[in-house]
Coordinates of N, CA and C in Angstrom, one line a residue:
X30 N -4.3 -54.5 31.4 CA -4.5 -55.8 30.8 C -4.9 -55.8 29.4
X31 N -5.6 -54.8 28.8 CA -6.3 -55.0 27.9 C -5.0 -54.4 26.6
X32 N -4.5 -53.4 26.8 CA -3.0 -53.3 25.9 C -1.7 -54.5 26.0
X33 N -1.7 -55.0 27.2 CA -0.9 -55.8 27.0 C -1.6 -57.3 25.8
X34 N -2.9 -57.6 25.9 CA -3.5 -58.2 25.3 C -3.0 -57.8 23.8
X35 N -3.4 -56.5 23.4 CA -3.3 -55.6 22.3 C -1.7 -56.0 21.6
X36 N -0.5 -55.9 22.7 CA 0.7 -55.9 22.4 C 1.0 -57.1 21.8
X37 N 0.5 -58.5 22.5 CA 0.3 -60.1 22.7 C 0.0 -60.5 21.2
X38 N -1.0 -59.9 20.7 CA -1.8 -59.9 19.4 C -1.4 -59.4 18.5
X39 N -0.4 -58.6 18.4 CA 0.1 -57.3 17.1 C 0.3 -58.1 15.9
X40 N 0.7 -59.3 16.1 CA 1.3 -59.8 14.9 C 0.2 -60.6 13.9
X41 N -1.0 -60.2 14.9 CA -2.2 -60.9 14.0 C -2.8 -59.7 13.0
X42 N -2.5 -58.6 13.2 CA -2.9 -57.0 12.3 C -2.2 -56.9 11.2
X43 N -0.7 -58.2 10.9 CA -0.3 -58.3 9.3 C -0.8 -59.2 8.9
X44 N -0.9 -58.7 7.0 CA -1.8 -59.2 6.7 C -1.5 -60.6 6.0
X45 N -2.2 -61.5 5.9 CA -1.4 -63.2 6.0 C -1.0 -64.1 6.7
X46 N -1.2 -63.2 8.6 CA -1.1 -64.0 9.4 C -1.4 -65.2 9.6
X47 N -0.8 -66.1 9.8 CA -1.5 -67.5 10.2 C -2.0 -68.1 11.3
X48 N -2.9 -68.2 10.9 CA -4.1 -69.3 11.9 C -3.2 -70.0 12.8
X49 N -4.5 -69.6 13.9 CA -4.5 -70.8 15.7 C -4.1 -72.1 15.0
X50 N -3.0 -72.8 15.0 CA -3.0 -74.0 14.4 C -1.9 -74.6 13.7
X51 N -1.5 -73.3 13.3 CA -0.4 -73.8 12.0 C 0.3 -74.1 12.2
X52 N 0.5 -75.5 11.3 CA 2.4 -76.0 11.9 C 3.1 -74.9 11.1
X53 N 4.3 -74.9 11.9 CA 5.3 -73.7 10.9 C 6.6 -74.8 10.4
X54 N 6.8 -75.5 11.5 CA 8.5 -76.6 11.4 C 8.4 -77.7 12.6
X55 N 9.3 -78.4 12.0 CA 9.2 -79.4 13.1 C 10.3 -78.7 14.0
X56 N 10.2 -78.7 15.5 CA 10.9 -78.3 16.4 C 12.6 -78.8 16.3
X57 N 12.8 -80.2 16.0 CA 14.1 -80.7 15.8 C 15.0 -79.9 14.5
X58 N 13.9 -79.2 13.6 CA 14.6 -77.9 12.8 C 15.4 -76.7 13.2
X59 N 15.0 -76.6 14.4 CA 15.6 -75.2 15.1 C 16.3 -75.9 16.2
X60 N 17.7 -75.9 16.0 CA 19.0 -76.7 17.0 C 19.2 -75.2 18.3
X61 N 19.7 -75.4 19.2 CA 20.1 -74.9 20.6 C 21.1 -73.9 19.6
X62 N 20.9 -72.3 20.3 CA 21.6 -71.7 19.1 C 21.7 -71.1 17.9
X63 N 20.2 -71.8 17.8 CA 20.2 -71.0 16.1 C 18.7 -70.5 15.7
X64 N 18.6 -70.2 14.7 CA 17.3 -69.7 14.0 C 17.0 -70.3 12.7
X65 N 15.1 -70.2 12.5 CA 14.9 -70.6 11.2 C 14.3 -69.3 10.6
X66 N 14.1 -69.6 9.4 CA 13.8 -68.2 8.8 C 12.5 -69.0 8.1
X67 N 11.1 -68.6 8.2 CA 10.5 -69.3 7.2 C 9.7 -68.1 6.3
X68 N 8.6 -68.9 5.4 CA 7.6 -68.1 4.8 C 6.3 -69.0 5.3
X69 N 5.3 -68.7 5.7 CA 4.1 -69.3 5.8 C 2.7 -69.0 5.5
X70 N 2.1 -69.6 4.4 CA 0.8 -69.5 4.4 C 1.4 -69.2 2.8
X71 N 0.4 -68.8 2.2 CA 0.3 -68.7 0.5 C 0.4 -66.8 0.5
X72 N 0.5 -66.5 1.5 CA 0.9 -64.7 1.5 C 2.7 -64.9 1.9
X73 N 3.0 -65.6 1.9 CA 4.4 -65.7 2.5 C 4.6 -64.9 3.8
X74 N 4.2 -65.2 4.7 CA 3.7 -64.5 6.0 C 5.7 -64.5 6.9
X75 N 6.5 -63.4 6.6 CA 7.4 -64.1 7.3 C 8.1 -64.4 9.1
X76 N 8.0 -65.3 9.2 CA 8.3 -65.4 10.5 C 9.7 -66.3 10.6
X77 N 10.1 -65.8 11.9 CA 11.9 -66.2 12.8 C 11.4 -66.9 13.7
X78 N 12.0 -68.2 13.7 CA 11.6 -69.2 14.9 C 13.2 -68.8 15.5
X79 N 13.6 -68.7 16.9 CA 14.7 -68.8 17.1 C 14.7 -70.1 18.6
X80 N 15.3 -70.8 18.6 CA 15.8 -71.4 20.0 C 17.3 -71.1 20.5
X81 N 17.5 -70.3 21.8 CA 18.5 -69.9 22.5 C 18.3 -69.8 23.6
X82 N 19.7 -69.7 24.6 CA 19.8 -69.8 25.9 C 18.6 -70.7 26.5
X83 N 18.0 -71.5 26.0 CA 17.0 -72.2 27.1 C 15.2 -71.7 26.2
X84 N 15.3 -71.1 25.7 CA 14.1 -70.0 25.1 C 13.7 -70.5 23.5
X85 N 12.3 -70.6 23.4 CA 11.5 -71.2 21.8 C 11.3 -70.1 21.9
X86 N 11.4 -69.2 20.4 CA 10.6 -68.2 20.1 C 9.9 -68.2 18.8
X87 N 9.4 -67.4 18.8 CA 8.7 -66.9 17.2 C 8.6 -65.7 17.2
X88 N 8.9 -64.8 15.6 CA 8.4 -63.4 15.7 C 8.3 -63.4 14.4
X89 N 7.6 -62.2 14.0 CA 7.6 -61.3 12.8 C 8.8 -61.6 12.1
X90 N 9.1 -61.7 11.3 CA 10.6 -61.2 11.0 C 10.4 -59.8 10.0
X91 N 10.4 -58.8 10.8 CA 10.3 -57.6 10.5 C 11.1 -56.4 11.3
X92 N 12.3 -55.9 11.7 CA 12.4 -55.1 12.2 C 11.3 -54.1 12.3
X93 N 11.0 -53.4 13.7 CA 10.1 -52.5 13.7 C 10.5 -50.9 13.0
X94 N 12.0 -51.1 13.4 CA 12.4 -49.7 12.6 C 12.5 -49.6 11.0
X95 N 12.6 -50.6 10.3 CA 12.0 -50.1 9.0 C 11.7 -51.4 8.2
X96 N 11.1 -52.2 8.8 CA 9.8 -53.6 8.8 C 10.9 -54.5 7.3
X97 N 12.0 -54.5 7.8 CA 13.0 -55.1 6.8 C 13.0 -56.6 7.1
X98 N 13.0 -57.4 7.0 CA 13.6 -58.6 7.6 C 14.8 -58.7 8.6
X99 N 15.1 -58.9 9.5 CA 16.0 -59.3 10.5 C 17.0 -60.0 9.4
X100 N 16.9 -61.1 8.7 CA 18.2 -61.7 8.2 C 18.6 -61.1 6.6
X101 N 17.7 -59.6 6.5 CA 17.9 -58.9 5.3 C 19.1 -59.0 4.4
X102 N 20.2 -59.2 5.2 CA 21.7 -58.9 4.9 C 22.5 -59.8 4.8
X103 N 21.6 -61.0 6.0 CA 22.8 -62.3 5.9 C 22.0 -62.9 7.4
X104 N 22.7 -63.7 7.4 CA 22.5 -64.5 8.3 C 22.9 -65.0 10.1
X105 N 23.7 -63.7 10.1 CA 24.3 -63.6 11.4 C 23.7 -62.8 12.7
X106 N 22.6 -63.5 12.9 CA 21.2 -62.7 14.0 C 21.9 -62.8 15.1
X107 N 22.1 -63.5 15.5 CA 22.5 -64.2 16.9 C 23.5 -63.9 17.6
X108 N 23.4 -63.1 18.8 CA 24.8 -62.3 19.5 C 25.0 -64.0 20.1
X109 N 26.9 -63.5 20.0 CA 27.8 -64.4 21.0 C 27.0 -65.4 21.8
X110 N 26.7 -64.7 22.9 CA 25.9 -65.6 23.9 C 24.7 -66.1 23.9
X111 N 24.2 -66.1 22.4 CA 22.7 -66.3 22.1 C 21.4 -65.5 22.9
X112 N 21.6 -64.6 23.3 CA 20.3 -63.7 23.6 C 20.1 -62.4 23.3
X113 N 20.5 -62.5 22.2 CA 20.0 -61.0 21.6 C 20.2 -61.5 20.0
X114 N 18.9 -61.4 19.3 CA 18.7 -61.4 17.8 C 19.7 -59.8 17.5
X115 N 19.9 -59.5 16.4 CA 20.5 -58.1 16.0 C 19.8 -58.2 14.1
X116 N 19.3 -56.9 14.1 CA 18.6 -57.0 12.6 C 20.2 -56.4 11.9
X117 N 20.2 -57.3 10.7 CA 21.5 -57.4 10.2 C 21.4 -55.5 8.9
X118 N 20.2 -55.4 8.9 CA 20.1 -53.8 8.3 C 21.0 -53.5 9.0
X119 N 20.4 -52.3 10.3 CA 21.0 -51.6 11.3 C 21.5 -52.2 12.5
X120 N 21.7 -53.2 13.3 CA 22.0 -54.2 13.7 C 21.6 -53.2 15.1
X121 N 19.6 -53.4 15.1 CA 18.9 -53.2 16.1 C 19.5 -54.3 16.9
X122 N 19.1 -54.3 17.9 CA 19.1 -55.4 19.1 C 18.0 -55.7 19.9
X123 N 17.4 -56.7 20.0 CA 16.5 -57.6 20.6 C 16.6 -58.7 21.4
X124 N 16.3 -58.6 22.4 CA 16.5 -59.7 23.4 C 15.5 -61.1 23.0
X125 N 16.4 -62.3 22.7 CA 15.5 -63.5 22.4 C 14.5 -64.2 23.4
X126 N 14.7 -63.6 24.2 CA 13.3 -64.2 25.4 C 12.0 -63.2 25.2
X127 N 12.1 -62.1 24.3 CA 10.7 -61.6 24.6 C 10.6 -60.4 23.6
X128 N 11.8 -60.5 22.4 CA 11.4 -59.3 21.7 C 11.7 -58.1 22.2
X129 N 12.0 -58.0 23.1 CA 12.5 -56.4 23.1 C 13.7 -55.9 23.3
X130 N 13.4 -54.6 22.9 CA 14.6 -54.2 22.1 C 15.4 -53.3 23.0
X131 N 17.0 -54.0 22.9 CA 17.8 -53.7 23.6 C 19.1 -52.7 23.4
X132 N 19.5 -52.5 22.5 CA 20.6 -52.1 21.5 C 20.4 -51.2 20.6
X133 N 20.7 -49.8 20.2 CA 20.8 -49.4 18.7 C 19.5 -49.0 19.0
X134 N 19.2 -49.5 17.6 CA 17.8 -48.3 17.1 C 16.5 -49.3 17.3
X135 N 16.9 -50.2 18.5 CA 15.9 -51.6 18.7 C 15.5 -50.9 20.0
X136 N 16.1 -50.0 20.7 CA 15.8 -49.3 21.7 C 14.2 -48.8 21.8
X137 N 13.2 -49.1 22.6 CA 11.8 -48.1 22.5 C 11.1 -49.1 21.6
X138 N 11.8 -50.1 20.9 CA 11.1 -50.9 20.0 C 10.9 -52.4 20.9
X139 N 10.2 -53.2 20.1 CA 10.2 -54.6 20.2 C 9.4 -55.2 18.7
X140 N 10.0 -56.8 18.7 CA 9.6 -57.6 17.9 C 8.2 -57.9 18.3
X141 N 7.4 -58.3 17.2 CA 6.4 -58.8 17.5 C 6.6 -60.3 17.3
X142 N 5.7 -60.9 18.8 CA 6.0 -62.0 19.2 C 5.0 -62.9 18.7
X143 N 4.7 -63.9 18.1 CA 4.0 -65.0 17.1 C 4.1 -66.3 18.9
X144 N 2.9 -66.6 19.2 CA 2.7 -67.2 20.5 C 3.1 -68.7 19.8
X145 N 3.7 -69.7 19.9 CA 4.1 -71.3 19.8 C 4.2 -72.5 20.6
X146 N 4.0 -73.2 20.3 CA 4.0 -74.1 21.0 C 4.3 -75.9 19.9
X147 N 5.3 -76.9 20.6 CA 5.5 -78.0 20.2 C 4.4 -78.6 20.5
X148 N 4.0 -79.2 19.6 CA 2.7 -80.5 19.7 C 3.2 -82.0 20.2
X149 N 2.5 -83.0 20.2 CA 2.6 -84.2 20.8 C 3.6 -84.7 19.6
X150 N 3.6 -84.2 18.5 CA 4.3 -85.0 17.1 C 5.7 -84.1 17.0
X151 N 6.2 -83.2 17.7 CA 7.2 -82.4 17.6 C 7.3 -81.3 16.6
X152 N 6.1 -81.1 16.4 CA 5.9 -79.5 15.5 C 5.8 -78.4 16.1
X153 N 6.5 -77.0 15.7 CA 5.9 -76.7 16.2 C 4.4 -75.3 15.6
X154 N 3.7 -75.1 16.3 CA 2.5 -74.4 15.9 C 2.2 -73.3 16.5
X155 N 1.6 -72.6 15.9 CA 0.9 -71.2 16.2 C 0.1 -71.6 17.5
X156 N -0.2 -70.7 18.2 CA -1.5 -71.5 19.6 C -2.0 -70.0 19.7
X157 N -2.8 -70.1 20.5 CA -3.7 -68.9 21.0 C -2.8 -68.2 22.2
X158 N -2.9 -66.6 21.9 CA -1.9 -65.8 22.6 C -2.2 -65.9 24.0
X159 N -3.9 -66.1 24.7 CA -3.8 -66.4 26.0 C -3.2 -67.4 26.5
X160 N -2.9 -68.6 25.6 CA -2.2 -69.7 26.1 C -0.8 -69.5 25.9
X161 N -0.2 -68.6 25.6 CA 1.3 -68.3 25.2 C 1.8 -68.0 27.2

């Protein structure tokens, strides 16, 4: 329990993370199928909101294998059937339901996952990872 906790949290150990709280985007920003790419906070903290197959996510946007940005190269994350992000460097592979890594050199790896949640006003925000 207590590493998975550890795993849950990873993305709070870079530095600029943002606070229990933060709006990042309004949810009507991220259409069925696609991704946003933001910067947040005054550290430019970057994070990938993606919505696919049925799934809100958030992550790092950092490949783990060499902490590049996922959309480094361009803009084409998103396999065919929308559940696999691919980092456009080495075109790791990541499953959009949970960050881990499926493909390539995403194998052994996973994204770190940024816990979210839409508010009553259609934002959406950072939340606390036990409530994720």
């Amino acid at each position: 329990m207590l590493r998975e906790v550890a795993i849950l949290d990873a993305w709070r150990s870079y530095r600029g993370a943002p606070a229990e709280g933060t709006i990042l985007c309004d949810a009507n920003d991220v259409g069925e199928g696609s991704f946003k790419s933001i910067k947040s906070g005054p550290a430019d903290f970057p994070i990938l909101i993606v919505r696919s197959a049925g799934t809100l996510a958030a992550y790092v946007n950092a490949c783990p294998h060499q902490y590049l940005p996922l959309d480094y190269r361009g803009d084409n994350l998103l396999s065919a059937d929308g559940t696999v992000l691919r980092c456009t460097n080495h075109s790791a592979g990541f499953r959009v339901r949970d960050g881990v890594g499926v493909e390539g050199l995403g194998l052994n790896c996973a994204l770190d996952a940024i816990p979210i949640a839409v508010d009553d006003q259609g934002r959406i925000r950072v939340q606390a990872a036990s409530a994720a």
